[in-house]
mmCIF file of C-alpha atoms in Angstrom:
data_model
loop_
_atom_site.group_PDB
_atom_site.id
_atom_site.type_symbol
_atom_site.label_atom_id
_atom_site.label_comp_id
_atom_site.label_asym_id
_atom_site.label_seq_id
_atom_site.Cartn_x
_atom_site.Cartn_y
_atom_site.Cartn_z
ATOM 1 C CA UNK O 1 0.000 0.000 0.000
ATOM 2 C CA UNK O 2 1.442 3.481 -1.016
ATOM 3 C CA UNK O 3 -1.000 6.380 -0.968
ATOM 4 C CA UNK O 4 -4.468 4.768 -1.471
ATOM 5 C CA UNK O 5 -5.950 1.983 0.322
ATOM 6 C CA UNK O 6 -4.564 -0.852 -1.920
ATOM 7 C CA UNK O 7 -27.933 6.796 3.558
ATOM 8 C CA UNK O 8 -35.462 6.772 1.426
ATOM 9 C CA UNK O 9 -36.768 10.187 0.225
ATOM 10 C CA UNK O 10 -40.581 11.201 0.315
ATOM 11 C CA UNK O 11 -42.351 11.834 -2.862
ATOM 12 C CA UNK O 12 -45.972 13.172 -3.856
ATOM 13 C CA UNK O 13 -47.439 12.363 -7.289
ATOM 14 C CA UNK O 14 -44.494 11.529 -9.702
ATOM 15 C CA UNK O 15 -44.063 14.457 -12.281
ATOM 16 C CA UNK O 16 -41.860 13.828 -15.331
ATOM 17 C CA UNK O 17 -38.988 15.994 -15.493
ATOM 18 C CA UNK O 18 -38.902 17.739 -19.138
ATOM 19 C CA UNK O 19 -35.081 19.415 -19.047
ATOM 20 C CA UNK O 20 -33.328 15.894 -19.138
ATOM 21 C CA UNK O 21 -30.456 15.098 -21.967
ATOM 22 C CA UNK O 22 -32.028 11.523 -23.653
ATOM 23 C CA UNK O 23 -28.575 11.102 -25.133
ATOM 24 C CA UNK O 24 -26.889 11.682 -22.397
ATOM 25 C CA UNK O 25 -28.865 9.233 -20.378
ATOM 26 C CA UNK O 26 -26.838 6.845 -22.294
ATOM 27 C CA UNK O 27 -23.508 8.429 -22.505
ATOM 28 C CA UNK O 28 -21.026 5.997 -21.252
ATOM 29 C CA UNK O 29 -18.201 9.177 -21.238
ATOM 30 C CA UNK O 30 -18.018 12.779 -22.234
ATOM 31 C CA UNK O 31 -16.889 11.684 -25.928
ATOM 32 C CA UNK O 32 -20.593 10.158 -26.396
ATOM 33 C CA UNK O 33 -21.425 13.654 -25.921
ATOM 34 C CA UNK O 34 -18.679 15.518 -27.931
ATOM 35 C CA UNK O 35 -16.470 16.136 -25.322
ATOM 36 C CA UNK O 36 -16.939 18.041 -21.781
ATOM 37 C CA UNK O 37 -17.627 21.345 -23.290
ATOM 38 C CA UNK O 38 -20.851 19.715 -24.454
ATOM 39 C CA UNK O 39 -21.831 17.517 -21.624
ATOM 40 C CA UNK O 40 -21.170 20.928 -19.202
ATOM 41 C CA UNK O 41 -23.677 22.704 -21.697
ATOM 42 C CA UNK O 42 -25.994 19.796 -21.079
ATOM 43 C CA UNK O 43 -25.512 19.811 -17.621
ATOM 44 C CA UNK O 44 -26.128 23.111 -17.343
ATOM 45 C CA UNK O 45 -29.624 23.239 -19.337
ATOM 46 C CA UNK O 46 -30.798 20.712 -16.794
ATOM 47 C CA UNK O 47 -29.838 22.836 -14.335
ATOM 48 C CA UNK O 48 -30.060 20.477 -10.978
ATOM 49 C CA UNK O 49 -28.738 17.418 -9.049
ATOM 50 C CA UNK O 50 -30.459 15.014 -6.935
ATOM 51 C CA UNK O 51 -27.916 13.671 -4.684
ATOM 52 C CA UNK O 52 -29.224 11.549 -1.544
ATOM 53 C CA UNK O 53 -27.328 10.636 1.614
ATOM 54 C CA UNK O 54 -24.601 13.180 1.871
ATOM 55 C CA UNK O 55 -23.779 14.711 5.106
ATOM 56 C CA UNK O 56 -22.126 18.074 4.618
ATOM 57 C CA UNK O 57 -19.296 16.865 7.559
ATOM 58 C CA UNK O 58 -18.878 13.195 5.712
ATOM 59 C CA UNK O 59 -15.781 12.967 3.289
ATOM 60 C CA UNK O 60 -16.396 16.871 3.087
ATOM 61 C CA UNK O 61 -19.474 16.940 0.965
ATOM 62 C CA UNK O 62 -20.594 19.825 2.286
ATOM 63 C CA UNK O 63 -17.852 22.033 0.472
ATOM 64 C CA UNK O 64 -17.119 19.287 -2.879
ATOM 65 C CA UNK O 65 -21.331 20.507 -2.769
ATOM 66 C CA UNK O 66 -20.874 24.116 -2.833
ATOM 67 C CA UNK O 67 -17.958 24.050 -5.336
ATOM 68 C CA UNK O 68 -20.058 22.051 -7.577
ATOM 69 C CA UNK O 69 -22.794 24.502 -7.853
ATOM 70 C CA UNK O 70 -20.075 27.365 -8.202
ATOM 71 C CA UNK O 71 -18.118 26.139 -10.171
ATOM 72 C CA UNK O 72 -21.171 25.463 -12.877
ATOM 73 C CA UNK O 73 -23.801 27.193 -11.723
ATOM 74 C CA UNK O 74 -25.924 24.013 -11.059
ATOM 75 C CA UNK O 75 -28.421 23.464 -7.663
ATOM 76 C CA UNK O 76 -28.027 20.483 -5.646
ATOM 77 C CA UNK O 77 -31.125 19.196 -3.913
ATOM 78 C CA UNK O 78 -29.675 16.728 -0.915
ATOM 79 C CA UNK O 79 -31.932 14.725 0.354
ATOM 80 C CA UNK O 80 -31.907 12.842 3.619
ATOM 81 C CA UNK O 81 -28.683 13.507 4.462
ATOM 82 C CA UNK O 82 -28.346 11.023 7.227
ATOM 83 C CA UNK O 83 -29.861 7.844 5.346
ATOM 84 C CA UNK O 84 -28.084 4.927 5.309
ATOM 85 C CA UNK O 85 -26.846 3.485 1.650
ATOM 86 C CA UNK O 86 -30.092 1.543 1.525
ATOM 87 C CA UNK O 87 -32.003 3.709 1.372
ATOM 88 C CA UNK O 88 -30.783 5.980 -1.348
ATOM 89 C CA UNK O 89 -31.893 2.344 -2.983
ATOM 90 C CA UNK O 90 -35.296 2.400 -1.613
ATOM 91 C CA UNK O 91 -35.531 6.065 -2.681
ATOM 92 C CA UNK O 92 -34.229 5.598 -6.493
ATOM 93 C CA UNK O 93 -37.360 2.780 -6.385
ATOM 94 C CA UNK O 94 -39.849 4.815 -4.813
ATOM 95 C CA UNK O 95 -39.239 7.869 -6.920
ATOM 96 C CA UNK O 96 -38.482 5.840 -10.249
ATOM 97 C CA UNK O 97 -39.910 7.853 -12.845
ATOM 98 C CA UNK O 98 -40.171 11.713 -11.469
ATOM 99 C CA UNK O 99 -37.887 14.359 -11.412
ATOM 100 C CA UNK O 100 -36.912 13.760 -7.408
ATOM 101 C CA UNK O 101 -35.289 10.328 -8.184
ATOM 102 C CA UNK O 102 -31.703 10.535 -6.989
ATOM 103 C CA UNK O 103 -29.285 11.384 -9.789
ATOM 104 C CA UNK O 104 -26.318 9.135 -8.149
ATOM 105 C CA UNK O 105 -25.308 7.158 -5.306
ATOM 106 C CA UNK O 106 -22.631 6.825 -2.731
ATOM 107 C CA UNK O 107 -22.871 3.324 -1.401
ATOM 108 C CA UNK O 108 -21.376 1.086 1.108
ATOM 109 C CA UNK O 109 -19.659 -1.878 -0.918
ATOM 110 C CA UNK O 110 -22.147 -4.525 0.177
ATOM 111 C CA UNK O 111 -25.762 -2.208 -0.723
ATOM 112 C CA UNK O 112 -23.563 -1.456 -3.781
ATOM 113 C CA UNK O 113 -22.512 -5.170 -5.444
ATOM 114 C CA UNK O 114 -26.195 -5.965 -4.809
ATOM 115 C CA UNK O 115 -27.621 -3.188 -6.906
ATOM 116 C CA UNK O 116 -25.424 -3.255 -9.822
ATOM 117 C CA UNK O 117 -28.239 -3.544 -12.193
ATOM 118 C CA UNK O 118 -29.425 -0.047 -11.358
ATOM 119 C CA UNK O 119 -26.315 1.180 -12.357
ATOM 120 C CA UNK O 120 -25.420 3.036 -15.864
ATOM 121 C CA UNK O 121 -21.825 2.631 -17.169
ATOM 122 C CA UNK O 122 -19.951 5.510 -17.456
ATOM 123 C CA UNK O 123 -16.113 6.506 -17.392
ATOM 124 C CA UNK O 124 -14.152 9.844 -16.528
ATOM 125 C CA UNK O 125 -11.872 11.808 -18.016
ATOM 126 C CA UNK O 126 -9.641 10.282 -15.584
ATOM 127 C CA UNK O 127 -10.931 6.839 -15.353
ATOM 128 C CA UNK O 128 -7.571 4.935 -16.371
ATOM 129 C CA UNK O 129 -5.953 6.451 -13.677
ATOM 130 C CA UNK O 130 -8.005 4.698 -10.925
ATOM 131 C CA UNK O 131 -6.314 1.332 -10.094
ATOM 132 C CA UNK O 132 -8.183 -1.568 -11.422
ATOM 133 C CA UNK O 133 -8.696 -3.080 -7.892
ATOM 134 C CA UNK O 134 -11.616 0.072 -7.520
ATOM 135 C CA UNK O 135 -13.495 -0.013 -10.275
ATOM 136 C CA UNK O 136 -15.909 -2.199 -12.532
ATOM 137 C CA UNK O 137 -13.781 -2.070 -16.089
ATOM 138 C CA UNK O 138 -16.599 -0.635 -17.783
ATOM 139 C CA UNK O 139 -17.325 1.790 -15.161
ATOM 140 C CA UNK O 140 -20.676 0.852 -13.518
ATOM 141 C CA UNK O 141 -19.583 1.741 -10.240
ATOM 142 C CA UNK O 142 -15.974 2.776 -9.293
ATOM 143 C CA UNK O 143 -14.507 3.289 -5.337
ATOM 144 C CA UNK O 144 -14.614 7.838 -4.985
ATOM 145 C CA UNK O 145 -12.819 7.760 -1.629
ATOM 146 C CA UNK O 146 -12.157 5.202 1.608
ATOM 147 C CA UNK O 147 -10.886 5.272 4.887
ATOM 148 C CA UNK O 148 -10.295 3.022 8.024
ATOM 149 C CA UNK O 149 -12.656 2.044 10.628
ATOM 150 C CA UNK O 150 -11.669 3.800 14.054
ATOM 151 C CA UNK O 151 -13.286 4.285 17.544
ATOM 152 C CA UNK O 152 -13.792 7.958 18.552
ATOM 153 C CA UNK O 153 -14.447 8.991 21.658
ATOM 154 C CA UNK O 154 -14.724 11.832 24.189
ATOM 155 C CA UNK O 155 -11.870 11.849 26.879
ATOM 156 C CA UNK O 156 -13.791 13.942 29.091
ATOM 157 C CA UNK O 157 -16.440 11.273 29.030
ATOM 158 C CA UNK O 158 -14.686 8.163 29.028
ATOM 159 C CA UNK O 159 -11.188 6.284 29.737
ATOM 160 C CA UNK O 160 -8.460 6.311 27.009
ATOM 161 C CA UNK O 161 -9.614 3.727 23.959
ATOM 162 C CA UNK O 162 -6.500 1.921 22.489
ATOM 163 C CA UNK O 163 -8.758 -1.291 21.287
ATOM 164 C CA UNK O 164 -12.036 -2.160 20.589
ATOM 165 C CA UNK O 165 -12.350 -4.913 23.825
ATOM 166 C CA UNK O 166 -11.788 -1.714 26.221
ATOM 167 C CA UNK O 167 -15.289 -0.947 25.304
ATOM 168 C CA UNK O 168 -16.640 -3.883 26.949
ATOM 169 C CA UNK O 169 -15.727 -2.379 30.446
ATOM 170 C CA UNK O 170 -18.211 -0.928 32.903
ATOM 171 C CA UNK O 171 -17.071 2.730 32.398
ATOM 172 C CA UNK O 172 -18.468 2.809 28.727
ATOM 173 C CA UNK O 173 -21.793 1.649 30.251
ATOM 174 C CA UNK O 174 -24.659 2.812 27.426
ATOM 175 C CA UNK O 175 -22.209 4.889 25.893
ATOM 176 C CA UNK O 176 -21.102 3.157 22.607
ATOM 177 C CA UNK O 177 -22.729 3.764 19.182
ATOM 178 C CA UNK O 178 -22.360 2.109 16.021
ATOM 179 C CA UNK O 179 -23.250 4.388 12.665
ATOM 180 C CA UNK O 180 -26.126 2.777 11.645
ATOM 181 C CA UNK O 181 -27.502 -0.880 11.039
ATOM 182 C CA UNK O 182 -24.607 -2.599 9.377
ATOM 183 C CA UNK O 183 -27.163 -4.718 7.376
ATOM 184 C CA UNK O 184 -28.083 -1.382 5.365
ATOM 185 C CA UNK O 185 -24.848 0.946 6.329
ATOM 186 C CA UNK O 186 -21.738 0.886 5.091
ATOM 187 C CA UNK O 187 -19.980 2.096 8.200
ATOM 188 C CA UNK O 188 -21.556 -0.290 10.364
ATOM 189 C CA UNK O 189 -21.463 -3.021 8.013
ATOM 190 C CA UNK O 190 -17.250 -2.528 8.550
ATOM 191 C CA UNK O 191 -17.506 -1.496 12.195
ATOM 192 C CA UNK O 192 -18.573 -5.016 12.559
ATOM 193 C CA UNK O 193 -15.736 -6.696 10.217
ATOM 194 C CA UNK O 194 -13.340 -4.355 12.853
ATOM 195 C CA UNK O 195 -14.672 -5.927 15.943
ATOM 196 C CA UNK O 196 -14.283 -9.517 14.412
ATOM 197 C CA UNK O 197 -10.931 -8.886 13.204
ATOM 198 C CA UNK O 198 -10.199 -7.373 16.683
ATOM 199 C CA UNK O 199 -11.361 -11.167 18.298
ATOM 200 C CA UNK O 200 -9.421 -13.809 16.059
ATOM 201 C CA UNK O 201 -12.022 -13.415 13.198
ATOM 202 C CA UNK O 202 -11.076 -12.646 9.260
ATOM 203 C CA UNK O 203 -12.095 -11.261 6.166
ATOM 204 C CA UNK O 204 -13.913 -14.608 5.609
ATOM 205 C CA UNK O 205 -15.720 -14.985 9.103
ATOM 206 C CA UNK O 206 -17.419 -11.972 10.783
ATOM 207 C CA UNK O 207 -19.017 -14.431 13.229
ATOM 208 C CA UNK O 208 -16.583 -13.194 15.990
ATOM 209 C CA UNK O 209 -17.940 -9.778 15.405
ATOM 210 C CA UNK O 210 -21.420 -10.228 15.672
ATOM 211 C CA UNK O 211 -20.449 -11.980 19.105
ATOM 212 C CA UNK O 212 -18.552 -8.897 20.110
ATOM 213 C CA UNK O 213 -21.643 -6.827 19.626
ATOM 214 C CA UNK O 214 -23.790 -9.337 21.708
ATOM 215 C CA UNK O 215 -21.282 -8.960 24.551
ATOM 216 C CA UNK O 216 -21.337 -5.084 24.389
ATOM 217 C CA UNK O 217 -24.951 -5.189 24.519
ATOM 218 C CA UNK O 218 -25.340 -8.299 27.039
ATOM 219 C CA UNK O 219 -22.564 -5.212 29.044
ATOM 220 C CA UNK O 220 -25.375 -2.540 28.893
ATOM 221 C CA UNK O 221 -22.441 -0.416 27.086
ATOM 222 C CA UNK O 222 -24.282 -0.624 23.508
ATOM 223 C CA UNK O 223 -26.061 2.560 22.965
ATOM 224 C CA UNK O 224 -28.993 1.706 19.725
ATOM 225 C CA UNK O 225 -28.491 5.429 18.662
ATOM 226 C CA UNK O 226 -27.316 6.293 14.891
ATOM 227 C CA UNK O 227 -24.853 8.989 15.751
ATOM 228 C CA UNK O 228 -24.522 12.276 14.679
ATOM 229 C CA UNK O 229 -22.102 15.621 14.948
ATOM 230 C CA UNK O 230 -25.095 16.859 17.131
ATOM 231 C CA UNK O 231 -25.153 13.691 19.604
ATOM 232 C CA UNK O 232 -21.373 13.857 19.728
ATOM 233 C CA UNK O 233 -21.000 17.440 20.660
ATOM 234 C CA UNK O 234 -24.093 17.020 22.857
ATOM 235 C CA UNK O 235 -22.657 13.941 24.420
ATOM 236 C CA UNK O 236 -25.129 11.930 23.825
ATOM 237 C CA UNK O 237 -22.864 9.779 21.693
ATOM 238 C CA UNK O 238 -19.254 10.110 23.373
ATOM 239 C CA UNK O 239 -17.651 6.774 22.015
ATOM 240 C CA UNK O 240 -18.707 6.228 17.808
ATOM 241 C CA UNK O 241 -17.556 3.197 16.057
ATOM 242 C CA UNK O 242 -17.080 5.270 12.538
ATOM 243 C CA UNK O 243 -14.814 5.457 9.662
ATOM 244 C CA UNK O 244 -11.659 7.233 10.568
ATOM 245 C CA UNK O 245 -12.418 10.791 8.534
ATOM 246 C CA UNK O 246 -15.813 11.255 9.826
ATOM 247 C CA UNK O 247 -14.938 11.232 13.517
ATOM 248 C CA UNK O 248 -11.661 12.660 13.007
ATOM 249 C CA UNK O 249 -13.885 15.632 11.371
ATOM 250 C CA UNK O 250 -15.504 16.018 15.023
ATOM 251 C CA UNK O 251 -12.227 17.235 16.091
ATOM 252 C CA UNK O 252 -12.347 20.802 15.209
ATOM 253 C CA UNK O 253 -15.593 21.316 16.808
ATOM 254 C CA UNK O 254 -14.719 19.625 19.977
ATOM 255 C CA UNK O 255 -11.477 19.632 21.283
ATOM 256 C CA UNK O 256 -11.846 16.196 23.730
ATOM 257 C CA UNK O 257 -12.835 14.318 21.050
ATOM 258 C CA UNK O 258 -10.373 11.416 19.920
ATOM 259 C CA UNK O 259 -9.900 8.919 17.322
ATOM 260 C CA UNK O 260 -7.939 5.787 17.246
ATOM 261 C CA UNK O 261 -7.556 3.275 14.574
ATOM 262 C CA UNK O 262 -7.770 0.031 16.463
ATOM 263 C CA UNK O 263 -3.874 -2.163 15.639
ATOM 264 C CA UNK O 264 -4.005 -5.136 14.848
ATOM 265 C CA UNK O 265 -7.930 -4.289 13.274
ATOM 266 C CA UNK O 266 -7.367 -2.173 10.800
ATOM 267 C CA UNK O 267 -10.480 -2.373 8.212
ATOM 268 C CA UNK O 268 -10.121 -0.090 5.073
ATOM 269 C CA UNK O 269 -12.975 0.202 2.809
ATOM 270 C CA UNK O 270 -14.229 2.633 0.227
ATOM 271 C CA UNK O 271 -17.725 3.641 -0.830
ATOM 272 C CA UNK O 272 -19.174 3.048 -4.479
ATOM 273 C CA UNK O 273 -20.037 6.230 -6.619
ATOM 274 C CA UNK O 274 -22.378 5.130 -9.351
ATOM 275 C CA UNK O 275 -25.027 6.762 -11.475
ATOM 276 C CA UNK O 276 -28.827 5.799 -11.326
ATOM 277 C CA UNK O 277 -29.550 4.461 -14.706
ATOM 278 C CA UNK O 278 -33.216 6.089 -14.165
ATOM 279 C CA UNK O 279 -31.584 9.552 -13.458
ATOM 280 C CA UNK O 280 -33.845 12.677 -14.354
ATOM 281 C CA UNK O 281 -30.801 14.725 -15.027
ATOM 282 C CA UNK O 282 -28.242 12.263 -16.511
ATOM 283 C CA UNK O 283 -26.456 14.977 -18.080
ATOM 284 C CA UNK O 284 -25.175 16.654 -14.856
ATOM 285 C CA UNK O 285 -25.345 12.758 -12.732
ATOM 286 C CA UNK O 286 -22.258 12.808 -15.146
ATOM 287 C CA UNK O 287 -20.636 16.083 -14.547
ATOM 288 C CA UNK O 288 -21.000 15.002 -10.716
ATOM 289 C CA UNK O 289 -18.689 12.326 -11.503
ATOM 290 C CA UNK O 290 -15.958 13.876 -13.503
ATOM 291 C CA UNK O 291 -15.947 16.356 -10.866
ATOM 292 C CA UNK O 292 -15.651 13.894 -7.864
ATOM 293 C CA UNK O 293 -12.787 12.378 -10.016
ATOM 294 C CA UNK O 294 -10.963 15.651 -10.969
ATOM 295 C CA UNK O 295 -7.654 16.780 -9.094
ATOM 296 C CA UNK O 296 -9.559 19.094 -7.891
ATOM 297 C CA UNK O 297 -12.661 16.690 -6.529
ATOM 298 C CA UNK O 298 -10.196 14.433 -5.045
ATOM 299 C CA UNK O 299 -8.289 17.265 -3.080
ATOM 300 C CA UNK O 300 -11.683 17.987 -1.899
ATOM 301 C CA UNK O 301 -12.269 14.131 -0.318
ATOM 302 C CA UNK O 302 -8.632 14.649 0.955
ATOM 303 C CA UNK O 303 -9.361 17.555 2.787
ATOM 304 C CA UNK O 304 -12.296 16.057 4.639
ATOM 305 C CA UNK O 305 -10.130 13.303 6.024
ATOM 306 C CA UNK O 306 -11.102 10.630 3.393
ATOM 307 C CA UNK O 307 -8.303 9.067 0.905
ATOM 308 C CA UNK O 308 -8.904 9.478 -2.577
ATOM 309 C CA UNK O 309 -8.673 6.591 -5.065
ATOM 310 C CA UNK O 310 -6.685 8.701 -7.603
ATOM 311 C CA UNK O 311 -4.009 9.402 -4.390
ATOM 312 C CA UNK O 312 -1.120 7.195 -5.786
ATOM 313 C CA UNK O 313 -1.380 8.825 -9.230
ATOM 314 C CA UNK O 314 -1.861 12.342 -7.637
ATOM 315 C CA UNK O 315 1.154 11.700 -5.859
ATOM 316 C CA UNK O 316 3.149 10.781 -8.884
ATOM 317 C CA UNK O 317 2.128 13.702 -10.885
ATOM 318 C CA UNK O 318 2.333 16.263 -8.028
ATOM 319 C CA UNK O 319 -1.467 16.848 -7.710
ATOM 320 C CA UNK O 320 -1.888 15.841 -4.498
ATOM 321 C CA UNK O 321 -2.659 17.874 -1.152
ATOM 322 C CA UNK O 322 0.108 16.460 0.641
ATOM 323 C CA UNK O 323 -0.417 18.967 3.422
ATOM 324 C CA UNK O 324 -3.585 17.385 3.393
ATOM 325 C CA UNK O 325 -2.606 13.549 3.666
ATOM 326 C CA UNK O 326 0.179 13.840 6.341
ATOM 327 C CA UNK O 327 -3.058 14.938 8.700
ATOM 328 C CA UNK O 328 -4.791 11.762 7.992
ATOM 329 C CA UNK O 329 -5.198 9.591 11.412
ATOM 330 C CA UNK O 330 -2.027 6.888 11.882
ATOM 331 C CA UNK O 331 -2.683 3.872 11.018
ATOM 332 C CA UNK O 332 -0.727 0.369 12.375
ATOM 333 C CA UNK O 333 -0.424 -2.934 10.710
ATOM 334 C CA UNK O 334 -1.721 -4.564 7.656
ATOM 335 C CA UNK O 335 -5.191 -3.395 6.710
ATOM 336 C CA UNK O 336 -7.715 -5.652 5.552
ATOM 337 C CA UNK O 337 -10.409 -4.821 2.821
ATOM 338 C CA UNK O 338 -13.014 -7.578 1.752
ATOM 339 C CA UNK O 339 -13.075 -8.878 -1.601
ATOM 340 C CA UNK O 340 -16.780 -8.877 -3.547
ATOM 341 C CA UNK O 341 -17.128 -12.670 -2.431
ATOM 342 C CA UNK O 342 -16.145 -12.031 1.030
ATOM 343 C CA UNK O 343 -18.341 -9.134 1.390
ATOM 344 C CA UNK O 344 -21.482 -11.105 -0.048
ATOM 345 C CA UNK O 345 -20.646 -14.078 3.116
ATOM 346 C CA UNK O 346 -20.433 -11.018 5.710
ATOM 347 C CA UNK O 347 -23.767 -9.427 3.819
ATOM 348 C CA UNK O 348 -25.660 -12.574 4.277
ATOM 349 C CA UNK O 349 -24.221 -14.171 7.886
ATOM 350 C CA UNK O 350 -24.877 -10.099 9.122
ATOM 351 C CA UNK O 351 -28.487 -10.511 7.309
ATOM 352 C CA UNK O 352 -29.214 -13.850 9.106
ATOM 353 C CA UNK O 353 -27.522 -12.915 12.601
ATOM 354 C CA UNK O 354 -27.690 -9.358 13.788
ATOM 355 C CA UNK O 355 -31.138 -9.580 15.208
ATOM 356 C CA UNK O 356 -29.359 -11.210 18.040
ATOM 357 C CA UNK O 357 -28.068 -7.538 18.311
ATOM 358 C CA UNK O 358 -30.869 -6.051 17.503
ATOM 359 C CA UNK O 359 -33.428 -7.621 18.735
#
């Protein structure tokens, strides 16, 4: 490993949107349009993005956002920016066919391989430079950005955290929370893989993991809460199992708060970007991507705490922020990332077992 690794809407009565591009709805690249100066003036006659399940604070959406929209002069709508990556699925169903649908998705890896059919191929400008590892070849979903699962916590709440087993003790009593169900969230989905890894598990058996979280609860320390900056800097939420660049983004707003990548159980992943084949602006669900996957889109990942996918090639042509990357959290030992089989075993053991958690 050098540089890189190595969250449904409401609708009323569905109303056909009449700006979208037809050809670009099939566009598998700029070129299909004649080139970005074309698919900009496309994207620009549309005139909107849907985009579903982006948290201003997560990855630093919030700013790539607002430098999308001045940068072209197009409005995002963001809806439900705390759902989970199922349902920005549910929500592409539910609105299938009216101008609300979401454009794209940013999904976990395991909502992602199972939705592949609601995908529409398409590659960047800068496609080729994305290592083959993160991305379908034909471009029907390719990694944007990834990180490491990591504990945060508030030191004026609770003791130190150097592993994940320190949670079990009585001091963290209803005091840890897990971002979201991992059998529809990404994060969770992983924060469980780091908890199995953490207890002699692998890659190939979570089991250990979902025991973990039976213990924590069975401990009284598991606190059923989907957290949030607000129930962090409240203290609602003072330890959050979380990838490493969203609770390292609490940081700046509250100085106790602390984040440790667990060694030993260190758990990289990185989310899908993909566009919704049914997307009522498929000109600009486009443009979204070659911006994500610009210099400048990457940067933007970088500077909320997330590692771009482009990073190694950034680094070798001098693009990178690398004021940026030297503040990313430390991180010990080998890190494990799932292959597509191994994350379709966790997917279904997690489907079949965490209502011993949950229930």
């Amino acid at each position: 490993m050098a540089v890189s690794l190595g969250a449904a809407a409401c609708g009323g009565p569905p109303d056909k949107d009449s700006g979208s591009d037809t050809k670009a709805s099939t566009a598998t690249s700029a070129k299909d349009l004649g080139g970005m100066d074309a698919l900009v003036k496309a994207a620009k006659k549309e005139g909107q993005l849907n985009v579903i399940a982006l948290p201003p604070t997560w990855a630093n959406y919030g700013k790539i956002i607002d430098a999308f929209e001045d940068k072209y002069g197009i409005k995002i709508n963001s809806a439900q920016p705390d759902a989970a990556s199922q349902d920005e699925i549910n929500a592409a169903n539910t609105l299938k066919g009216t101008k609300r649908a979401p454009d794209v998705f940013d999904l976990g890896q395991s909502v992602a391989l199972a939705n592949t059919s609601m995908f529409a191929p398409y590659k960047v400008a800068t496609f080729d430079s994305i290592p083959e590892e993160f991305k379908d070849p034909d471009g029907t979903w390719v990694n944007d950005y990834g990180g490491f699962m990591s504990i945060g916590f508030d030191t004026t709440k609770v003791p130190e955290v150097t592993g994940i087993d320190d949670l079990l003790g009585s001091e963290f009593k209803g005091k840890v929370a897990l971002n979201g169900d991992p059998t529809q969230a990404g994060a969770a989905f992983s924060g469980v893989v780091m908890a199995s890894i953490a207890n002699g598990g692998s890659a190939d058996d979570i089991a250990p993991g979902v025991s973990y979280f039976e213990k924590l609860k069975k401990a009284g320390n598991f606190l059923p809460v989907d957290p949030t900056p607000a129930t962090i800097e409240s203290g609602q939420t003072p330890v959050v199992i979380d990838w490493d660049y969203t609770n390292a983004a609490e940081t700046a707003k509250l100085p106790s708060w602390k984040v440790v990548v667990p060694e030993g159980a260190a758990v990289g992943g990185y989310y899908y970007q993909a566009i919704n084949k049914d997307a009522p602006h498929p000109a600009t669900a486009r443009l979204w991507q070659e911006f994500l996957y610009s210099d400048e889109g990457q940067n933007l990942y970088l500077g909320g705490g997330a590692r771009p996918v482009r990073a190694d090639a950034m680094k070798a042509d001098g693009t990178l922020d690398e004021a940026l990357y030297a503040k990313l959290p430390e991180v010990q030992g080998d890190p494990v990332l799932l292959t597509e089989e191994q994350t379709k075993t966790a997917a279904d053991y997690l489907s079949k077992n965490w209502s011993k958690v949950a229930g």
